[in-house]
CSV table of C-alpha atoms in Angstrom, one decimal:
chain,number,residue,atom,x,y,z
A,14,MET,CA,0.1,0.0,0.1
A,15,PRO,CA,1.5,3.5,-0.9
A,16,THR,CA,2.7,5.5,1.9
A,17,GLY,CA,0.1,7.8,3.4
A,18,ILE,CA,-3.0,5.9,1.9
A,19,ALA,CA,-3.5,4.0,5.2
A,20,PRO,CA,-3.7,6.9,7.4
A,21,PHE,CA,-6.1,8.8,5.1
A,22,ASN,CA,-8.3,5.5,5.0
A,23,ARG,CA,-8.6,5.6,8.7
A,24,GLN,CA,-9.4,9.2,8.9
A,25,PHE,CA,-12.2,8.7,6.3
A,26,ALA,CA,-13.5,5.7,8.4
A,27,HIS,CA,-13.3,7.9,11.5
A,28,ASN,CA,-15.1,10.7,9.7
A,29,GLY,CA,-17.9,8.2,8.5
A,30,ASN,CA,-18.4,7.0,12.2
A,31,VAL,CA,-18.7,10.3,13.9
A,32,VAL,CA,-21.3,11.4,11.3
A,33,GLN,CA,-23.1,8.1,11.7
A,34,ASN,CA,-23.0,7.9,15.5
A,35,VAL,CA,-24.3,11.7,16.0
A,36,SER,CA,-26.9,11.3,13.4
A,37,HIS,CA,-28.3,8.5,15.2
A,38,ILE,CA,-28.4,10.0,18.4
A,39,LEU,CA,-30.2,13.1,17.1
A,40,GLN,CA,-32.7,11.0,15.2
A,41,GLN,CA,-33.3,9.0,18.4
A,42,LEU,CA,-33.8,11.8,20.9
A,43,LYS,CA,-35.5,15.2,20.9
A,44,TRP,CA,-33.3,17.9,21.5
A,45,GLY,CA,-32.5,18.3,25.3
A,46,PRO,CA,-30.2,17.8,28.2
A,47,SER,CA,-30.2,14.0,27.3
A,48,ALA,CA,-29.1,14.5,23.6
A,49,GLU,CA,-26.4,17.1,24.7
A,50,ALA,CA,-25.3,14.5,27.3
A,51,ALA,CA,-25.0,11.8,24.8
A,52,LEU,CA,-23.1,13.9,22.4
A,53,GLY,CA,-20.6,14.8,25.0
A,54,ASN,CA,-20.2,11.1,25.9
A,55,LEU,CA,-19.1,10.2,22.2
A,56,ASN,CA,-16.1,12.6,23.0
A,57,CYS,CA,-15.2,13.4,19.4
A,58,SER,CA,-14.6,16.4,17.6
A,59,MET,CA,-16.3,17.7,14.4
A,60,ASP,CA,-15.5,19.9,11.5
A,61,ALA,CA,-17.9,22.1,9.7
A,62,TYR,CA,-18.2,19.4,6.6
A,63,GLN,CA,-19.3,16.7,9.0
A,64,ALA,CA,-21.7,18.9,10.8
A,65,ASN,CA,-23.3,19.8,7.5
A,66,GLN,CA,-23.6,16.3,6.5
A,67,ILE,CA,-25.2,15.5,10.0
A,68,LEU,CA,-27.5,18.5,9.5
A,69,LYS,CA,-28.7,17.3,5.9
A,70,GLN,CA,-29.9,14.2,7.4
A,71,LEU,CA,-32.3,15.9,10.1
A,72,GLN,CA,-36.0,16.4,9.6
A,73,ASP,CA,-37.0,18.0,12.8
A,74,HIS,CA,-36.1,21.7,12.5
A,75,SER,CA,-35.8,22.0,16.5
A,76,VAL,CA,-33.4,19.1,16.9
A,77,ALA,CA,-31.3,20.6,14.0
A,78,LEU,CA,-31.5,24.2,15.5
A,79,GLY,CA,-30.6,23.1,19.1
A,80,PHE,CA,-27.5,20.9,17.3
A,81,PHE,CA,-26.5,23.8,15.4
A,82,TYR,CA,-26.4,26.2,18.4
A,83,TRP,CA,-24.6,23.5,20.5
A,84,LEU,CA,-21.9,23.2,18.0
A,85,LYS,CA,-21.2,26.9,18.1
A,86,GLN,CA,-20.3,26.4,21.7
A,87,GLN,CA,-17.8,23.8,21.1
A,88,ALA,CA,-14.0,24.7,21.5
A,89,GLY,CA,-12.3,25.3,18.0
A,90,PHE,CA,-15.8,24.8,15.9
A,91,ARG,CA,-16.9,27.5,13.5
A,92,HIS,CA,-19.8,27.2,11.2
A,93,ASP,CA,-19.1,28.2,7.5
A,94,GLY,CA,-21.3,29.1,4.7
A,95,HIS,CA,-22.6,25.6,4.0
A,96,THR,CA,-23.8,24.8,7.4
A,97,TYR,CA,-25.7,28.3,7.7
A,98,THR,CA,-27.3,27.7,4.2
A,99,THR,CA,-28.3,24.1,5.2
A,100,MET,CA,-29.9,25.5,8.4
A,101,VAL,CA,-31.6,28.1,6.6
A,102,GLY,CA,-33.2,25.4,4.3
A,103,ILE,CA,-34.3,23.5,7.2
A,104,LEU,CA,-35.9,26.5,9.0
A,105,GLY,CA,-37.6,27.4,5.5
A,106,ARG,CA,-39.3,24.0,5.2
A,107,ALA,CA,-40.8,24.7,8.8
A,108,ARG,CA,-41.5,28.1,8.0
A,109,GLN,CA,-39.7,29.5,11.0
A,110,PHE,CA,-38.8,32.7,9.4
A,111,GLY,CA,-38.1,34.5,12.6
A,112,ALA,CA,-35.4,31.9,13.5
A,113,ILE,CA,-33.9,32.3,9.8
A,114,ASN,CA,-33.6,36.2,10.1
A,115,LYS,CA,-31.8,35.9,13.5
A,116,LEU,CA,-29.5,33.3,11.9
A,117,LEU,CA,-28.9,35.3,9.0
A,118,ASN,CA,-27.8,38.3,11.4
A,119,GLN,CA,-25.5,36.1,13.1
A,120,MET,CA,-24.1,34.8,9.9
A,121,VAL,CA,-23.1,38.4,8.8
A,122,ASN,CA,-21.9,39.4,12.2
A,123,GLU,CA,-19.4,36.3,12.0
A,124,GLY,CA,-18.3,37.4,8.8
A,125,CYS,CA,-19.6,34.9,6.9
A,126,GLN,CA,-21.4,36.4,3.9
A,127,PRO,CA,-24.5,34.7,2.5
A,128,ASN,CA,-24.1,33.5,-1.0
A,129,VAL,CA,-26.3,32.8,-4.2
A,130,VAL,CA,-27.3,29.3,-2.8
A,131,THR,CA,-28.4,30.8,0.7
A,132,TYR,CA,-30.5,33.3,-0.9
A,133,ASN,CA,-32.1,30.9,-3.2
A,134,ARG,CA,-32.8,28.8,-0.5
A,135,LEU,CA,-34.5,31.8,1.2
A,136,ILE,CA,-36.6,32.5,-1.8
A,137,HIS,CA,-37.7,29.2,-2.3
A,138,SER,CA,-38.8,28.8,1.5
A,139,TYR,CA,-40.7,32.2,1.4
A,140,GLY,CA,-42.4,30.9,-2.1
A,141,ARG,CA,-43.4,27.7,-0.8
A,142,ALA,CA,-45.1,29.4,2.0
A,143,ASN,CA,-46.7,31.8,-0.5
A,144,TYR,CA,-45.2,34.8,0.9
A,145,LEU,CA,-44.3,36.2,-2.5
A,146,LYS,CA,-43.5,39.8,-1.4
A,147,ASP,CA,-40.7,38.6,1.0
A,148,ALA,CA,-39.3,36.3,-1.7
A,149,MET,CA,-39.0,39.6,-4.1
A,150,SER,CA,-37.7,41.4,-1.1
A,151,VAL,CA,-34.9,38.9,-0.9
A,152,PHE,CA,-34.2,39.0,-4.5
A,153,SER,CA,-33.7,42.8,-4.3
A,154,GLN,CA,-31.7,42.3,-1.1
A,155,MET,CA,-29.2,39.9,-2.6
A,156,GLN,CA,-28.5,42.3,-5.5
A,157,GLU,CA,-28.0,45.3,-3.4
A,158,ALA,CA,-25.5,42.9,-1.2
A,159,GLY,CA,-23.7,42.5,-4.7
A,160,CYS,CA,-24.9,38.8,-5.1
A,161,GLU,CA,-26.0,38.1,-8.7
A,162,PRO,CA,-28.9,36.0,-9.2
A,163,ASP,CA,-28.4,32.9,-11.1
A,164,ARG,CA,-30.6,30.6,-13.2
A,165,VAL,CA,-32.1,28.8,-10.0
A,166,THR,CA,-33.0,32.3,-8.7
A,167,TYR,CA,-35.0,33.3,-11.6
A,168,CYS,CA,-36.6,29.8,-12.2
A,169,THR,CA,-37.6,29.7,-8.6
A,170,LEU,CA,-39.2,33.3,-8.7
A,171,ILE,CA,-40.9,32.6,-12.0
A,172,ASP,CA,-42.3,28.9,-10.8
A,173,ILE,CA,-43.8,30.6,-7.6
A,174,HIS,CA,-45.5,33.4,-9.1
A,175,ALA,CA,-46.7,31.2,-12.1
A,176,LYS,CA,-48.1,28.9,-9.3
A,177,SER,CA,-50.0,31.6,-7.2
A,178,GLY,CA,-51.5,33.1,-10.5
A,179,PHE,CA,-49.4,36.1,-10.9
A,180,LEU,CA,-48.5,35.2,-14.5
A,181,ASP,CA,-47.7,38.9,-15.6
A,182,VAL,CA,-44.9,38.9,-12.7
A,183,ALA,CA,-43.5,35.6,-14.0
A,184,LEU,CA,-43.6,36.6,-17.6
A,185,ARG,CA,-41.5,39.8,-16.5
A,186,LEU,CA,-39.1,37.6,-14.6
A,187,TYR,CA,-38.7,35.5,-17.6
A,188,ASP,CA,-37.7,38.6,-19.8
A,189,ARG,CA,-35.5,40.0,-17.1
A,190,MET,CA,-33.7,36.6,-16.8
A,191,GLN,CA,-32.8,36.8,-20.5
A,192,GLU,CA,-31.8,40.2,-20.3
A,193,ALA,CA,-29.4,39.1,-17.7
A,194,GLY,CA,-27.7,36.7,-20.2
A,195,LEU,CA,-29.1,33.6,-18.7
A,196,SER,CA,-30.7,31.2,-21.2
A,197,PRO,CA,-33.6,29.1,-20.1
A,198,ASP,CA,-33.1,25.3,-19.1
A,199,THR,CA,-35.6,22.6,-19.5
A,200,PHE,CA,-37.2,23.5,-16.2
A,201,THR,CA,-37.4,27.1,-17.1
A,202,TYR,CA,-39.1,26.6,-20.4
A,203,SER,CA,-41.4,24.0,-18.8
A,204,VAL,CA,-42.6,26.6,-16.0
A,205,MET,CA,-43.0,29.2,-18.7
A,206,ILE,CA,-45.1,27.0,-21.1
A,207,ASN,CA,-47.3,26.0,-18.4
A,208,CYS,CA,-47.5,29.8,-17.5
A,209,LEU,CA,-48.7,31.0,-20.7
A,210,GLY,CA,-50.9,28.0,-21.2
A,211,LYS,CA,-52.8,28.8,-17.9
A,212,ALA,CA,-52.9,32.5,-19.1
A,213,GLY,CA,-55.1,31.2,-22.2
A,214,HIS,CA,-52.1,31.8,-24.3
A,215,LEU,CA,-51.9,28.3,-26.0
A,216,ALA,CA,-50.4,29.5,-29.2
A,217,ALA,CA,-47.6,31.2,-27.4
A,218,ALA,CA,-46.9,28.2,-25.1
A,219,HIS,CA,-46.8,25.9,-28.4
A,220,ARG,CA,-44.3,28.5,-29.7
A,221,LEU,CA,-42.1,28.6,-26.9
A,222,PHE,CA,-42.2,24.8,-26.8
A,223,CYS,CA,-40.7,24.8,-30.5
A,224,GLU,CA,-38.2,27.4,-29.7
A,225,MET,CA,-36.9,25.0,-26.8
A,226,VAL,CA,-36.5,22.0,-29.3
A,227,ASP,CA,-34.9,24.5,-31.9
A,228,HIS,CA,-32.4,25.8,-29.2
A,229,GLY,CA,-31.3,22.4,-28.5
A,230,CYS,CA,-32.9,22.1,-25.1
A,231,VAL,CA,-34.4,18.8,-24.9
A,232,PRO,CA,-38.1,18.4,-23.5
A,233,ASN,CA,-38.5,16.0,-20.7
A,234,LEU,CA,-41.4,14.0,-19.5
A,235,VAL,CA,-42.6,17.0,-17.3
A,236,THR,CA,-42.6,19.2,-20.5
A,237,TYR,CA,-44.7,16.8,-22.2
A,238,ASN,CA,-47.1,16.2,-19.6
A,239,ILE,CA,-47.5,19.7,-19.1
A,240,MET,CA,-48.1,20.3,-22.9
A,241,ILE,CA,-50.5,17.5,-23.2
A,242,ALA,CA,-52.6,18.8,-20.1
A,243,LEU,CA,-52.9,22.2,-21.6
A,244,GLN,CA,-54.1,20.8,-24.7
A,245,ALA,CA,-56.6,18.5,-23.0
A,246,LYS,CA,-57.8,21.3,-20.6
A,247,ALA,CA,-58.7,23.4,-23.9
A,248,ARG,CA,-60.4,20.4,-25.3
A,249,ASN,CA,-57.9,20.1,-28.1
A,250,TYR,CA,-58.1,16.3,-27.7
A,251,GLU,CA,-56.5,15.3,-31.1
A,252,THR,CA,-53.6,17.7,-30.5
A,253,ALA,CA,-53.1,16.1,-27.0
A,254,LEU,CA,-53.1,12.8,-28.4
A,255,LYS,CA,-50.6,14.0,-31.3
A,256,LEU,CA,-48.3,15.2,-28.4
A,257,TYR,CA,-48.5,12.0,-26.5
A,258,ARG,CA,-47.5,10.1,-29.9
A,259,ASP,CA,-44.7,12.8,-30.2
A,260,MET,CA,-43.5,11.9,-26.7
A,261,GLN,CA,-43.4,8.3,-27.3
A,262,GLY,CA,-41.7,9.2,-30.4
A,263,ALA,CA,-38.9,10.9,-28.7
A,264,GLY,CA,-38.0,7.9,-26.4
A,265,PHE,CA,-40.0,9.0,-23.4
A,266,GLN,CA,-42.0,6.4,-21.4
A,267,PRO,CA,-45.3,7.5,-19.9
A,268,ASP,CA,-45.5,7.9,-16.0
A,269,LYS,CA,-48.6,7.9,-14.0
A,270,VAL,CA,-49.5,11.5,-14.7
A,271,THR,CA,-49.2,11.0,-18.3
A,272,TYR,CA,-51.7,7.8,-18.3
A,273,SER,CA,-54.3,9.8,-16.2
A,274,ILE,CA,-54.2,12.6,-18.6
A,275,VAL,CA,-54.5,10.5,-21.7
A,276,MET,CA,-57.0,8.0,-20.3
A,277,GLU,CA,-59.3,11.2,-19.8
A,278,VAL,CA,-58.6,12.7,-23.3
A,279,LEU,CA,-59.4,9.1,-24.8
A,280,GLY,CA,-62.7,9.2,-22.7
A,281,HIS,CA,-63.7,12.6,-23.9
A,282,CYS,CA,-63.1,11.3,-27.5
A,283,GLY,CA,-65.4,8.4,-27.0
A,284,TYR,CA,-62.5,5.9,-26.9
A,285,LEU,CA,-63.4,3.8,-24.0
A,286,GLU,CA,-61.7,0.7,-25.0
A,287,GLU,CA,-58.5,2.4,-25.9
A,288,ALA,CA,-58.6,4.0,-22.2
A,289,GLU,CA,-59.1,0.5,-20.8
A,290,ALA,CA,-56.2,-0.8,-22.9
A,291,LEU,CA,-54.1,2.2,-21.5
A,292,PHE,CA,-55.1,1.3,-17.8
A,293,GLY,CA,-53.9,-2.3,-18.5
A,294,GLU,CA,-50.6,-0.9,-19.9
A,295,MET,CA,-50.3,1.1,-17.0
A,296,LYS,CA,-50.4,-1.7,-14.5
A,297,ARG,CA,-48.3,-3.8,-16.5
A,298,LYS,CA,-45.7,-1.3,-16.4
A,299,ASN,CA,-46.0,-1.3,-12.5
A,300,TRP,CA,-47.6,2.0,-12.1
A,301,VAL,CA,-49.7,1.6,-9.0
A,302,PRO,CA,-53.3,3.1,-10.0
A,303,ASP,CA,-54.5,5.7,-7.5
A,304,GLU,CA,-57.9,6.6,-6.4
A,305,PRO,CA,-58.3,9.4,-9.0
A,306,VAL,CA,-57.5,6.7,-11.9
A,307,TYR,CA,-60.0,4.4,-10.6
A,308,GLY,CA,-62.4,7.1,-10.4
A,309,LEU,CA,-61.7,8.4,-13.8
A,310,LEU,CA,-62.6,4.7,-15.1
A,311,VAL,CA,-65.8,4.6,-12.9
A,312,ASP,CA,-66.7,8.1,-14.2
A,313,LEU,CA,-66.2,7.1,-17.9
A,314,TRP,CA,-68.0,3.6,-17.4
A,315,GLY,CA,-71.1,5.5,-15.9
A,316,LYS,CA,-71.1,8.2,-18.5
A,317,ALA,CA,-71.1,5.6,-21.2
A,318,GLY,CA,-73.6,3.2,-19.9
A,319,LEU,CA,-75.8,5.3,-17.5
A,320,ASN,CA,-78.4,8.0,-17.7
A,321,PRO,CA,-77.5,9.1,-14.2
A,322,SER,CA,-79.9,10.5,-11.8
A,323,LEU,CA,-78.6,13.5,-9.4
A,324,GLN,CA,-77.7,10.6,-7.0
A,325,THR,CA,-76.1,8.5,-9.3
A,326,TYR,CA,-73.9,11.4,-10.9
A,327,THR,CA,-72.9,12.7,-7.5
A,328,LEU,CA,-71.8,9.3,-6.2
A,329,LEU,CA,-69.9,8.7,-9.5
A,330,SER,CA,-68.2,12.3,-9.4
A,331,CYS,CA,-67.5,11.8,-5.8
A,332,CYS,CA,-65.6,8.8,-6.7
A,333,THR,CA,-63.7,10.7,-9.4
A,334,GLU,CA,-62.8,13.6,-7.1
A,335,ALA,CA,-62.5,12.3,-3.6
A,336,ARG,CA,-59.3,11.1,-1.7
A,337,SER,CA,-61.1,8.5,0.7
A,338,SER,CA,-59.6,5.2,2.0
A,339,TYR,CA,-62.0,2.9,-0.2
A,340,ASP,CA,-61.0,1.2,-3.2
A,341,MET,CA,-62.7,3.6,-5.8
A,342,GLU,CA,-63.8,0.5,-8.0
A,343,PHE,CA,-66.1,-0.5,-5.4
A,344,CYS,CA,-66.9,2.7,-3.7
A,345,CYS,CA,-70.5,3.4,-4.5
A,346,GLU,CA,-71.4,-0.3,-3.6
A,347,LEU,CA,-69.7,0.1,-0.3
A,348,MET,CA,-71.3,3.2,0.5
A,349,ALA,CA,-74.6,1.7,-0.1
A,350,VAL,CA,-74.0,-1.7,1.7
A,351,THR,CA,-72.2,-0.1,4.7
A,352,ARG,CA,-74.7,2.8,5.1
A,353,HIS,CA,-71.9,5.3,4.7
A,354,PRO,CA,-73.3,8.9,5.6
A,355,ALA,CA,-72.6,10.2,2.3
A,356,HIS,CA,-74.9,7.6,0.6
A,357,THR,CA,-77.7,8.9,2.9
A,358,PHE,CA,-77.0,12.5,2.5
A,359,LEU,CA,-77.0,12.3,-1.3
A,360,LEU,CA,-80.1,10.1,-1.3
A,361,SER,CA,-82.1,12.6,0.8
A,362,MET,CA,-81.0,16.0,-0.5
A,363,PRO,CA,-84.0,18.2,-0.6
A,364,SER,CA,-85.1,20.6,-2.9
A,365,ALA,CA,-84.6,24.4,-2.0
A,366,GLY,CA,-87.4,25.9,-0.1
A,367,PRO,CA,-88.3,29.3,-0.3
A,368,ASP,CA,-85.2,30.5,1.5
A,369,GLY,CA,-82.9,27.5,0.9
A,370,GLU,CA,-82.6,27.0,4.7
A,371,ASN,CA,-83.8,23.4,4.3
A,372,VAL,CA,-80.6,22.4,2.1
A,373,ARG,CA,-78.4,24.5,4.4
A,374,GLU,CA,-79.4,22.8,7.2
A,375,HIS,CA,-78.9,19.2,5.5
A,376,MET,CA,-75.6,20.2,4.3
A,377,SER,CA,-74.6,21.7,7.7
A,378,ARG,CA,-75.8,18.4,9.4
A,379,PHE,CA,-73.7,16.1,7.2
A,380,LEU,CA,-70.5,18.2,7.5
A,381,ASP,CA,-70.7,18.2,11.3
A,382,LEU,CA,-71.2,14.3,11.2
A,383,MET,CA,-68.0,14.1,8.9
A,384,HIS,CA,-65.8,16.5,11.1
A,385,SER,CA,-63.2,14.0,11.6
A,386,GLU,CA,-62.9,13.3,7.7
A,387,ASP,CA,-60.0,14.9,5.9
A,388,ARG,CA,-60.8,18.2,4.2
A,389,GLU,CA,-59.8,17.1,0.8
A,390,SER,CA,-62.3,14.2,0.9
A,391,LYS,CA,-64.9,16.5,1.9
A,392,ARG,CA,-64.2,19.0,-0.7
A,393,GLY,CA,-64.4,16.5,-3.4
A,394,LEU,CA,-67.8,15.4,-2.4
A,395,VAL,CA,-68.9,19.2,-2.0
A,396,ASP,CA,-67.3,19.9,-5.5
A,397,ALA,CA,-69.2,17.2,-7.1
A,398,VAL,CA,-72.5,18.1,-5.4
A,399,VAL,CA,-72.4,21.8,-6.5
A,400,ASP,CA,-71.0,21.1,-9.9
A,401,PHE,CA,-73.9,18.8,-10.7
A,402,LEU,CA,-76.6,21.0,-9.0
A,403,HIS,CA,-75.3,24.0,-10.9
A,404,LYS,CA,-75.2,22.2,-14.4
A,405,SER,CA,-78.7,20.7,-13.6
A,406,GLY,CA,-80.0,24.3,-13.3
A,407,LEU,CA,-80.6,24.1,-9.5
A,408,LYS,CA,-78.6,27.1,-8.8
A,409,GLU,CA,-80.3,27.7,-5.4
A,410,GLU,CA,-79.3,24.5,-4.3
A,411,ALA,CA,-75.8,24.8,-5.3
A,412,GLY,CA,-75.5,28.3,-3.6
A,413,SER,CA,-76.8,26.8,-0.4
A,414,VAL,CA,-74.4,24.0,-0.5
A,415,TRP,CA,-71.6,26.3,-1.4
A,416,GLU,CA,-72.3,28.6,1.4
A,417,VAL,CA,-72.5,25.9,4.2
A,418,ALA,CA,-69.1,24.3,2.9
A,419,ALA,CA,-67.5,27.9,3.1
A,420,GLN,CA,-68.9,28.6,6.5
A,421,LYS,CA,-67.3,25.3,7.6
A,422,ASN,CA,-64.0,25.9,6.1
A,423,VAL,CA,-64.0,23.2,3.5
A,424,TYR,CA,-62.7,25.7,1.0
A,425,PRO,CA,-60.1,27.6,3.4
A,426,ASP,CA,-58.4,29.9,1.0
A,427,ALA,CA,-61.3,30.5,-1.3
A,428,VAL,CA,-62.0,34.1,0.0
A,429,LYS,CA,-59.2,35.9,2.0
A,430,GLU,CA,-58.9,39.4,3.0
A,431,LYS,CA,-55.4,40.5,1.8
A,432,GLY,CA,-55.4,44.0,3.2
A,433,SER,CA,-57.6,47.0,3.8
A,434,CYS,CA,-60.1,46.7,0.9
A,435,TYR,CA,-58.2,44.3,-1.1
A,436,TRP,CA,-59.7,40.7,-1.4
A,437,LEU,CA,-58.7,37.4,-3.1
A,438,ILE,CA,-61.2,35.0,-4.7
A,439,ASN,CA,-59.4,31.8,-5.4
A,440,LEU,CA,-61.1,29.4,-7.9
A,441,HIS,CA,-58.2,27.3,-8.8
A,442,VAL,CA,-59.1,24.3,-7.0
A,443,MET,CA,-63.0,24.1,-8.0
A,444,SER,CA,-64.9,22.5,-10.8
A,445,ASP,CA,-66.5,24.8,-13.2
A,446,GLY,CA,-69.8,24.8,-11.7
A,447,THR,CA,-68.7,25.3,-8.2
A,448,ALA,CA,-66.3,28.0,-9.2
A,449,VAL,CA,-69.1,30.0,-10.9
A,450,THR,CA,-71.3,29.6,-7.9
A,451,ALA,CA,-68.5,30.4,-5.5
A,452,LEU,CA,-67.8,33.8,-7.5
A,453,SER,CA,-71.6,34.6,-7.9
A,454,ARG,CA,-72.2,34.0,-4.1
A,455,THR,CA,-68.9,36.2,-3.1
A,456,LEU,CA,-69.7,39.0,-5.4
A,457,ALA,CA,-73.6,38.9,-3.7
A,458,TRP,CA,-71.9,39.1,-0.4
A,459,PHE,CA,-69.5,42.0,-1.5
A,460,ARG,CA,-72.4,43.8,-2.9
A,461,GLN,CA,-74.5,43.3,0.4
A,462,GLN,CA,-71.6,44.8,2.5
A,463,MET,CA,-71.1,47.7,0.2
A,464,LEU,CA,-74.8,48.6,0.3
A,465,ILE,CA,-74.9,48.3,4.2
A,466,SER,CA,-71.5,50.0,5.1
A,467,GLY,CA,-70.9,52.2,1.9
A,468,VAL,CA,-67.5,50.8,1.9
A,469,CYS,CA,-66.0,49.5,-1.5
A,470,PRO,CA,-63.2,47.0,-2.0
A,471,ASN,CA,-60.6,49.0,-4.1
A,472,ARG,CA,-59.2,45.7,-5.4
A,473,ILE,CA,-60.4,42.1,-6.0
A,474,ASP,CA,-58.0,39.6,-7.4
A,475,ILE,CA,-59.7,36.4,-8.9
A,476,VAL,CA,-57.5,33.4,-9.3
A,477,THR,CA,-58.6,30.8,-12.0
A,478,GLY,CA,-56.9,27.7,-13.5
A,479,TRP,CA,-56.2,30.1,-16.5
A,480,GLY,CA,-54.5,32.7,-14.1
A,481,ARG,CA,-55.1,35.8,-11.8
A,482,ARG,CA,-57.6,38.7,-13.0
A,483,ARG,CA,-57.5,42.0,-11.2
A,484,CYS,CA,-60.8,44.0,-10.4
A,485,GLY,CA,-61.2,47.2,-9.0
A,486,GLU,CA,-63.4,50.4,-9.7
A,487,SER,CA,-65.2,49.0,-12.8
A,488,LEU,CA,-66.3,45.9,-10.6
A,489,ASN,CA,-67.4,48.4,-7.7
A,490,ARG,CA,-69.7,50.4,-10.0
A,491,TRP,CA,-71.3,47.3,-11.7
A,492,LEU,CA,-72.1,45.7,-8.2
A,493,LEU,CA,-73.7,48.9,-7.1
A,494,GLU,CA,-76.3,48.8,-10.3
A,495,SER,CA,-79.8,47.9,-9.4
A,496,TYR,CA,-80.1,45.4,-12.2
A,497,VAL,CA,-77.5,42.9,-10.9
A,498,GLU,CA,-79.4,41.9,-7.9
A,499,ARG,CA,-81.8,40.4,-10.7
A,500,MET,CA,-78.9,38.4,-12.1
A,501,HIS,CA,-79.2,35.5,-9.7
A,502,LEU,CA,-76.3,36.8,-7.6
A,503,LEU,CA,-78.3,36.4,-4.4
């Protein structure tokens, strides 16, 4: 063995053992005196590299932060930019922004300047928490500190603004990124294609997709899934199927998302046998179908073979949208056999009385009974019921069901007061019928409050699957018109 290799190997093994032993202690114990005592009993020293390796393995932010500050007290130990940046990321996942700001101040005071990776972690954390103003503030701070944003910075900002419906901001950031001389990568192109598509600019999204290919940036499976989903949502089913074939021709194998989208497209085109064949292929390739996939098939079979009543349709739609513990293939039968409350609720839905109070009481009793169910399951059923009632012309019933669901916090982010006279109406997670019902009832409430108080919202943002629309003075004037009350808002 060459001279020097054996000591190196021993040192490498020692480093590995330190990381492993410390990680084991921290994953077994909550931070406190017992954890500190266990670490002290190891009687080993650590450097910043080893500390960073340990921090990366910790899921509990309180344990990570306790360990981080314990390290600072150890003789001869000094945190570096890597450990600070890792800690910022851990605290960001836990939305501990107060602790992050304290940490960043300490970092600077100790002469360790945040770098582009540190700032990117912080921007990502704020974005994930939907604190977009704070994310943009960090973007400005990093430039003031002389730290140039990189492609990751711009991509993160574009992504979080596009997902929140601020498509105009995302587009401006994309232009600014190019002005900075940073060429888009596959992720950036994919985000921008999705952004343009959701804004309703399908032709522009397709042009950007072609530009991506022309510039030698290879689309990946995510890019194809986005393109197929956008065309499917616009009901351009043949185009969606052509993209699916192009994707396969480019050598990409479908994943569960692809299969789900294409099965739905085939169903809309009336190709039920092809959809079933795709389902079989999906299982052969070991993609485990989840509840929505089973629900999609149930919905397709139901629409192909039934002339559904209100109860039948809502049961099938519930299967499509809900996330319950039932196997969706047998959900309807199980609900009837086991007398699940949802079955009784749907079968006994009353017609609206003069003021709709009977429907509201019926809905309220059901949601009280279902208080222990997860919100997503309740939202799936409510969405299906409101959607079908609306499409059946039963708008009073649809509105009453929506009002109770909103009061019971089934749609927690649907209507939010963002500031003084500034409101956000988020329709993004709703079906078409539910979105229309929610919007009309919310505007009716605004009108009522305006007439009572004389105070008008000066800004209302409406977020849909196609982006964000900002309304203000013109909407206020319209709501105050006398004929609006006759437009079935109330």
